[in-house]
Amino acid sequence: MDTPSKAQLIAANKSIEEIRQYIGSDTLAYLSLDGLKEACAEGEKTSYCTSCYTGVYPTEFVPLEALIPAAIQEKKP
């Protein structure tokens, strides 16, 4: 997944009921992380990065601005 910011994720800002209404669905539910792994055939030889779902990353988070401050400044109006 490549999402520029948490603010752009509907599930980060709205309840399941609000999302259900927004998309016009009769029902809405999410798979559990374990359910997702099972559906994707997790096994000894298979692994997935789940950081986007759990918020637990293998490295410390570094804001993009800290990595390339000049590029960020150039984009500002």
CSV table of N, CA, C and O in Angstrom, one decimal:
chain,number,residue,atom,x,y,z
A,1,MET,N,0.8,-1.2,0.0
A,1,MET,CA,0.0,0.0,0.0
A,1,MET,C,0.9,1.2,0.0
A,1,MET,O,1.9,1.3,0.7
A,2,ASP,N,0.5,2.2,-0.7
A,2,ASP,CA,1.2,3.5,-0.8
A,2,ASP,C,0.2,4.6,-0.5
A,2,ASP,O,-0.4,5.0,-1.5
A,3,THR,N,0.0,5.0,0.7
A,3,THR,CA,-0.9,6.0,1.0
A,3,THR,C,-0.1,7.2,1.6
A,3,THR,O,0.6,7.0,2.6
A,4,PRO,N,-0.2,8.4,1.0
A,4,PRO,CA,0.6,9.5,1.5
A,4,PRO,C,0.3,9.9,2.9
A,4,PRO,O,1.2,10.3,3.6
A,5,SER,N,-1.0,9.8,3.4
A,5,SER,CA,-1.2,10.2,4.8
A,5,SER,C,-2.4,9.5,5.4
A,5,SER,O,-3.3,9.0,4.6
A,6,LYS,N,-2.4,9.4,6.7
A,6,LYS,CA,-3.5,8.7,7.4
A,6,LYS,C,-4.8,9.4,7.1
A,6,LYS,O,-5.9,8.8,7.1
A,7,ALA,N,-4.8,10.8,6.9
A,7,ALA,CA,-6.0,11.6,6.7
A,7,ALA,C,-6.7,11.1,5.4
A,7,ALA,O,-7.9,11.4,5.3
A,8,GLN,N,-6.0,10.5,4.5
A,8,GLN,CA,-6.6,10.0,3.3
A,8,GLN,C,-7.3,8.7,3.4
A,8,GLN,O,-7.8,8.2,2.4
A,9,LEU,N,-7.2,8.0,4.5
A,9,LEU,CA,-7.7,6.7,4.7
A,9,LEU,C,-9.1,6.8,5.3
A,9,LEU,O,-9.2,7.3,6.4
A,10,ILE,N,-10.1,6.4,4.6
A,10,ILE,CA,-11.5,6.5,5.2
A,10,ILE,C,-11.7,5.8,6.5
A,10,ILE,O,-12.3,6.3,7.4
A,11,ALA,N,-11.0,4.6,6.6
A,11,ALA,CA,-11.2,3.8,7.8
A,11,ALA,C,-10.5,4.4,9.0
A,11,ALA,O,-10.8,4.1,10.2
A,12,ALA,N,-9.5,5.3,8.8
A,12,ALA,CA,-8.8,6.0,9.9
A,12,ALA,C,-9.6,7.1,10.5
A,12,ALA,O,-9.3,7.6,11.5
A,13,ASN,N,-10.7,7.6,9.7
A,13,ASN,CA,-11.4,8.8,10.1
A,13,ASN,C,-12.9,8.6,10.3
A,13,ASN,O,-13.6,9.5,10.8
A,14,LYS,N,-13.4,7.4,9.9
A,14,LYS,CA,-14.8,7.2,10.0
A,14,LYS,C,-15.1,5.8,10.6
A,14,LYS,O,-14.3,4.9,10.5
A,15,SER,N,-16.3,5.7,11.2
A,15,SER,CA,-16.7,4.4,11.8
A,15,SER,C,-17.1,3.5,10.7
A,15,SER,O,-17.4,3.9,9.6
A,16,ILE,N,-17.2,2.2,11.0
A,16,ILE,CA,-17.7,1.2,10.1
A,16,ILE,C,-19.1,1.6,9.6
A,16,ILE,O,-19.4,1.5,8.4
A,17,GLU,N,-20.0,2.1,10.4
A,17,GLU,CA,-21.3,2.5,10.0
A,17,GLU,C,-21.3,3.7,9.1
A,17,GLU,O,-22.0,3.7,8.1
A,18,GLU,N,-20.4,4.6,9.4
A,18,GLU,CA,-20.3,5.8,8.5
A,18,GLU,C,-19.7,5.4,7.1
A,18,GLU,O,-20.2,5.9,6.1
A,19,ILE,N,-18.8,4.5,7.1
A,19,ILE,CA,-18.3,4.0,5.8
A,19,ILE,C,-19.3,3.2,5.0
A,19,ILE,O,-19.5,3.4,3.8
A,20,ARG,N,-20.1,2.4,5.8
A,20,ARG,CA,-21.2,1.6,5.1
A,20,ARG,C,-22.1,2.5,4.5
A,20,ARG,O,-22.5,2.3,3.3
A,21,GLN,N,-22.5,3.6,5.1
A,21,GLN,CA,-23.5,4.5,4.6
A,21,GLN,C,-22.9,5.2,3.4
A,21,GLN,O,-23.5,5.4,2.3
A,22,TYR,N,-21.6,5.6,3.5
A,22,TYR,CA,-20.9,6.3,2.4
A,22,TYR,C,-20.9,5.5,1.1
A,22,TYR,O,-21.1,6.1,0.0
A,23,ILE,N,-20.6,4.2,1.2
A,23,ILE,CA,-20.5,3.4,0.0
A,23,ILE,C,-21.8,2.8,-0.4
A,23,ILE,O,-21.9,2.2,-1.4
A,24,GLY,N,-22.9,3.0,0.4
A,24,GLY,CA,-24.2,2.6,0.1
A,24,GLY,C,-24.4,1.1,0.2
A,24,GLY,O,-25.2,0.5,-0.6
A,25,SER,N,-23.7,0.5,1.1
A,25,SER,CA,-23.8,-1.0,1.3
A,25,SER,C,-24.8,-1.3,2.4
A,25,SER,O,-25.1,-0.5,3.3
A,26,ASP,N,-25.4,-2.5,2.3
A,26,ASP,CA,-26.3,-3.0,3.3
A,26,ASP,C,-25.5,-3.4,4.6
A,26,ASP,O,-26.0,-3.2,5.7
A,27,THR,N,-24.3,-4.0,4.4
A,27,THR,CA,-23.5,-4.4,5.5
A,27,THR,C,-22.1,-4.1,5.2
A,27,THR,O,-21.7,-4.0,4.0
A,28,LEU,N,-21.2,-4.0,6.2
A,28,LEU,CA,-19.8,-3.9,6.1
A,28,LEU,C,-19.1,-4.5,7.3
A,28,LEU,O,-19.5,-4.3,8.4
A,29,ALA,N,-18.1,-5.2,7.0
A,29,ALA,CA,-17.3,-5.8,8.0
A,29,ALA,C,-15.8,-6.0,7.5
A,29,ALA,O,-15.6,-6.0,6.3
A,30,TYR,N,-14.9,-6.1,8.5
A,30,TYR,CA,-13.5,-6.3,8.1
A,30,TYR,C,-13.1,-7.7,8.5
A,30,TYR,O,-13.6,-8.2,9.5
A,31,LEU,N,-12.1,-8.2,7.8
A,31,LEU,CA,-11.5,-9.4,8.2
A,31,LEU,C,-10.5,-9.1,9.4
A,31,LEU,O,-9.9,-8.1,9.4
A,32,SER,N,-10.4,-10.0,10.3
A,32,SER,CA,-9.3,-9.9,11.3
A,32,SER,C,-8.0,-10.1,10.6
A,32,SER,O,-7.9,-10.6,9.5
A,33,LEU,N,-6.9,-9.6,11.3
A,33,LEU,CA,-5.6,-9.8,10.7
A,33,LEU,C,-5.3,-11.3,10.6
A,33,LEU,O,-4.8,-11.8,9.5
A,34,ASP,N,-5.7,-12.1,11.5
A,34,ASP,CA,-5.5,-13.6,11.4
A,34,ASP,C,-6.3,-14.1,10.2
A,34,ASP,O,-5.8,-15.0,9.5
A,35,GLY,N,-7.5,-13.6,10.1
A,35,GLY,CA,-8.4,-14.1,8.9
A,35,GLY,C,-7.7,-13.7,7.6
A,35,GLY,O,-7.8,-14.4,6.6
A,36,LEU,N,-7.2,-12.5,7.5
A,36,LEU,CA,-6.5,-12.0,6.3
A,36,LEU,C,-5.3,-12.9,6.0
A,36,LEU,O,-5.1,-13.4,4.9
A,37,LYS,N,-4.5,-13.2,7.0
A,37,LYS,CA,-3.3,-14.1,6.8
A,37,LYS,C,-3.8,-15.5,6.3
A,37,LYS,O,-3.2,-16.1,5.4
A,38,GLU,N,-4.8,-16.0,6.9
A,38,GLU,CA,-5.3,-17.3,6.5
A,38,GLU,C,-5.8,-17.3,5.1
A,38,GLU,O,-5.6,-18.2,4.3
A,39,ALA,N,-6.5,-16.2,4.7
A,39,ALA,CA,-7.1,-16.1,3.4
A,39,ALA,C,-5.9,-16.0,2.3
A,39,ALA,O,-6.1,-16.4,1.2
A,40,CYS,N,-4.8,-15.5,2.8
A,40,CYS,CA,-3.7,-15.3,1.9
A,40,CYS,C,-2.7,-16.4,1.9
A,40,CYS,O,-1.5,-16.3,1.5
A,41,ALA,N,-3.1,-17.5,2.5
A,41,ALA,CA,-2.3,-18.8,2.6
A,41,ALA,C,-1.0,-18.6,3.4
A,41,ALA,O,0.1,-18.9,2.9
A,42,GLU,N,-1.1,-18.1,4.6
A,42,GLU,CA,0.1,-18.0,5.4
A,42,GLU,C,0.7,-19.3,5.7
A,42,GLU,O,-0.1,-20.3,6.0
A,43,GLY,N,2.0,-19.5,5.7
A,43,GLY,CA,2.6,-20.8,6.0
A,43,GLY,C,4.0,-20.5,6.4
A,43,GLY,O,4.5,-19.4,6.4
A,44,GLU,N,4.8,-21.6,6.6
A,44,GLU,CA,6.2,-21.5,6.9
A,44,GLU,C,7.0,-20.8,5.9
A,44,GLU,O,7.9,-20.0,6.3
A,45,LYS,N,6.7,-20.9,4.6
A,45,LYS,CA,7.5,-20.3,3.6
A,45,LYS,C,6.9,-19.0,3.1
A,45,LYS,O,7.3,-18.4,2.1
A,46,THR,N,5.8,-18.5,3.7
A,46,THR,CA,5.1,-17.3,3.3
A,46,THR,C,5.1,-16.4,4.5
A,46,THR,O,4.8,-16.7,5.6
A,47,SER,N,5.4,-15.1,4.2
A,47,SER,CA,5.3,-14.1,5.2
A,47,SER,C,4.8,-12.8,4.5
A,47,SER,O,5.1,-12.6,3.4
A,48,TYR,N,4.2,-12.0,5.3
A,48,TYR,CA,3.6,-10.7,4.8
A,48,TYR,C,4.0,-9.6,5.8
A,48,TYR,O,4.0,-9.8,7.0
A,49,CYS,N,4.2,-8.4,5.3
A,49,CYS,CA,4.4,-7.3,6.2
A,49,CYS,C,3.0,-6.8,6.6
A,49,CYS,O,2.1,-6.6,5.7
A,50,THR,N,2.8,-6.7,7.9
A,50,THR,CA,1.4,-6.3,8.4
A,50,THR,C,1.5,-4.9,9.0
A,50,THR,O,0.6,-4.5,9.7
A,51,SER,N,2.6,-4.2,8.8
A,51,SER,CA,2.8,-2.9,9.5
A,51,SER,C,1.7,-1.9,9.2
A,51,SER,O,1.2,-1.1,10.1
A,52,CYS,N,1.2,-1.9,8.0
A,52,CYS,CA,0.1,-1.0,7.6
A,52,CYS,C,-1.2,-1.2,8.4
A,52,CYS,O,-2.0,-0.4,8.6
A,53,TYR,N,-1.4,-2.5,8.8
A,53,TYR,CA,-2.6,-2.8,9.6
A,53,TYR,C,-2.4,-2.7,11.1
A,53,TYR,O,-3.3,-2.4,11.8
A,54,THR,N,-1.1,-3.0,11.6
A,54,THR,CA,-0.9,-3.1,13.0
A,54,THR,C,-0.3,-1.8,13.5
A,54,THR,O,-0.4,-1.5,14.7
A,55,GLY,N,0.4,-1.0,12.7
A,55,GLY,CA,1.1,0.2,13.1
A,55,GLY,C,2.4,-0.2,13.8
A,55,GLY,O,3.1,0.7,14.3
A,56,VAL,N,2.8,-1.4,13.7
A,56,VAL,CA,4.1,-1.9,14.3
A,56,VAL,C,5.1,-2.0,13.1
A,56,VAL,O,4.9,-2.9,12.3
A,57,TYR,N,6.1,-1.2,13.1
A,57,TYR,CA,7.0,-1.2,11.9
A,57,TYR,C,8.4,-1.8,12.4
A,57,TYR,O,8.8,-1.6,13.5
A,58,PRO,N,9.1,-2.4,11.5
A,58,PRO,CA,10.4,-3.0,11.8
A,58,PRO,C,11.5,-1.9,12.0
A,58,PRO,O,12.5,-2.2,12.5
A,59,THR,N,11.2,-0.7,11.6
A,59,THR,CA,12.2,0.4,11.8
A,59,THR,C,11.5,1.6,12.4
A,59,THR,O,10.2,1.7,12.4
A,60,GLU,N,12.2,2.5,12.9
A,60,GLU,CA,11.7,3.7,13.5
A,60,GLU,C,11.1,4.6,12.3
A,60,GLU,O,11.7,4.7,11.3
A,61,PHE,N,9.9,5.2,12.6
A,61,PHE,CA,9.3,6.1,11.6
A,61,PHE,C,10.1,7.4,11.5
A,61,PHE,O,10.4,8.0,12.4
A,62,VAL,N,10.4,7.7,10.2
A,62,VAL,CA,11.1,9.0,9.9
A,62,VAL,C,10.2,9.8,9.0
A,62,VAL,O,9.9,9.3,7.9
A,63,PRO,N,9.7,11.0,9.3
A,63,PRO,CA,8.9,11.7,8.4
A,63,PRO,C,9.6,12.1,7.1
A,63,PRO,O,10.9,12.3,7.1
A,64,LEU,N,8.9,12.1,6.0
A,64,LEU,CA,9.5,12.4,4.7
A,64,LEU,C,10.3,13.7,4.7
A,64,LEU,O,11.3,13.8,4.2
A,65,GLU,N,9.7,14.7,5.4
A,65,GLU,CA,10.4,16.0,5.5
A,65,GLU,C,11.8,15.9,6.1
A,65,GLU,O,12.6,16.7,5.8
A,66,ALA,N,12.0,15.0,7.0
A,66,ALA,CA,13.3,14.8,7.6
A,66,ALA,C,14.3,14.2,6.7
A,66,ALA,O,15.5,14.4,6.8
A,67,LEU,N,13.8,13.4,5.7
A,67,LEU,CA,14.7,12.8,4.7
A,67,LEU,C,15.1,13.7,3.6
A,67,LEU,O,16.2,13.7,3.2
A,68,ILE,N,14.1,14.4,3.1
A,68,ILE,CA,14.4,15.3,1.9
A,68,ILE,C,13.7,16.6,2.1
A,68,ILE,O,12.7,17.0,1.4
A,69,PRO,N,14.1,17.4,3.0
A,69,PRO,CA,13.5,18.7,3.3
A,69,PRO,C,13.5,19.6,2.1
A,69,PRO,O,12.5,20.4,1.9
A,70,ALA,N,14.5,19.6,1.3
A,70,ALA,CA,14.5,20.5,0.2
A,70,ALA,C,13.4,20.2,-0.8
A,70,ALA,O,12.8,21.1,-1.4
A,71,ALA,N,13.2,19.0,-1.1
A,71,ALA,CA,12.1,18.6,-2.0
A,71,ALA,C,10.8,19.0,-1.5
A,71,ALA,O,9.9,19.4,-2.3
A,72,ILE,N,10.5,18.9,-0.2
A,72,ILE,CA,9.2,19.2,0.4
A,72,ILE,C,9.0,20.7,0.3
A,72,ILE,O,8.0,21.2,-0.1
A,73,GLN,N,10.1,21.5,0.5
A,73,GLN,CA,10.0,23.0,0.5
A,73,GLN,C,9.7,23.4,-0.9
A,73,GLN,O,8.9,24.4,-1.1
A,74,GLU,N,10.2,22.8,-1.9
A,74,GLU,CA,10.0,23.1,-3.3
A,74,GLU,C,8.5,23.0,-3.7
A,74,GLU,O,8.0,23.7,-4.6
A,75,LYS,N,7.8,22.0,-3.1
A,75,LYS,CA,6.4,21.8,-3.5
A,75,LYS,C,5.5,22.8,-2.8
A,75,LYS,O,4.3,22.9,-3.3
A,76,LYS,N,5.9,23.5,-1.8
A,76,LYS,CA,5.0,24.4,-1.1
A,76,LYS,C,4.8,25.6,-2.0
A,76,LYS,O,5.7,26.1,-2.6
A,77,PRO,N,3.5,26.1,-2.0
A,77,PRO,CA,3.2,27.3,-2.9
A,77,PRO,C,3.8,28.6,-2.3
A,77,PRO,O,4.1,28.7,-1.2
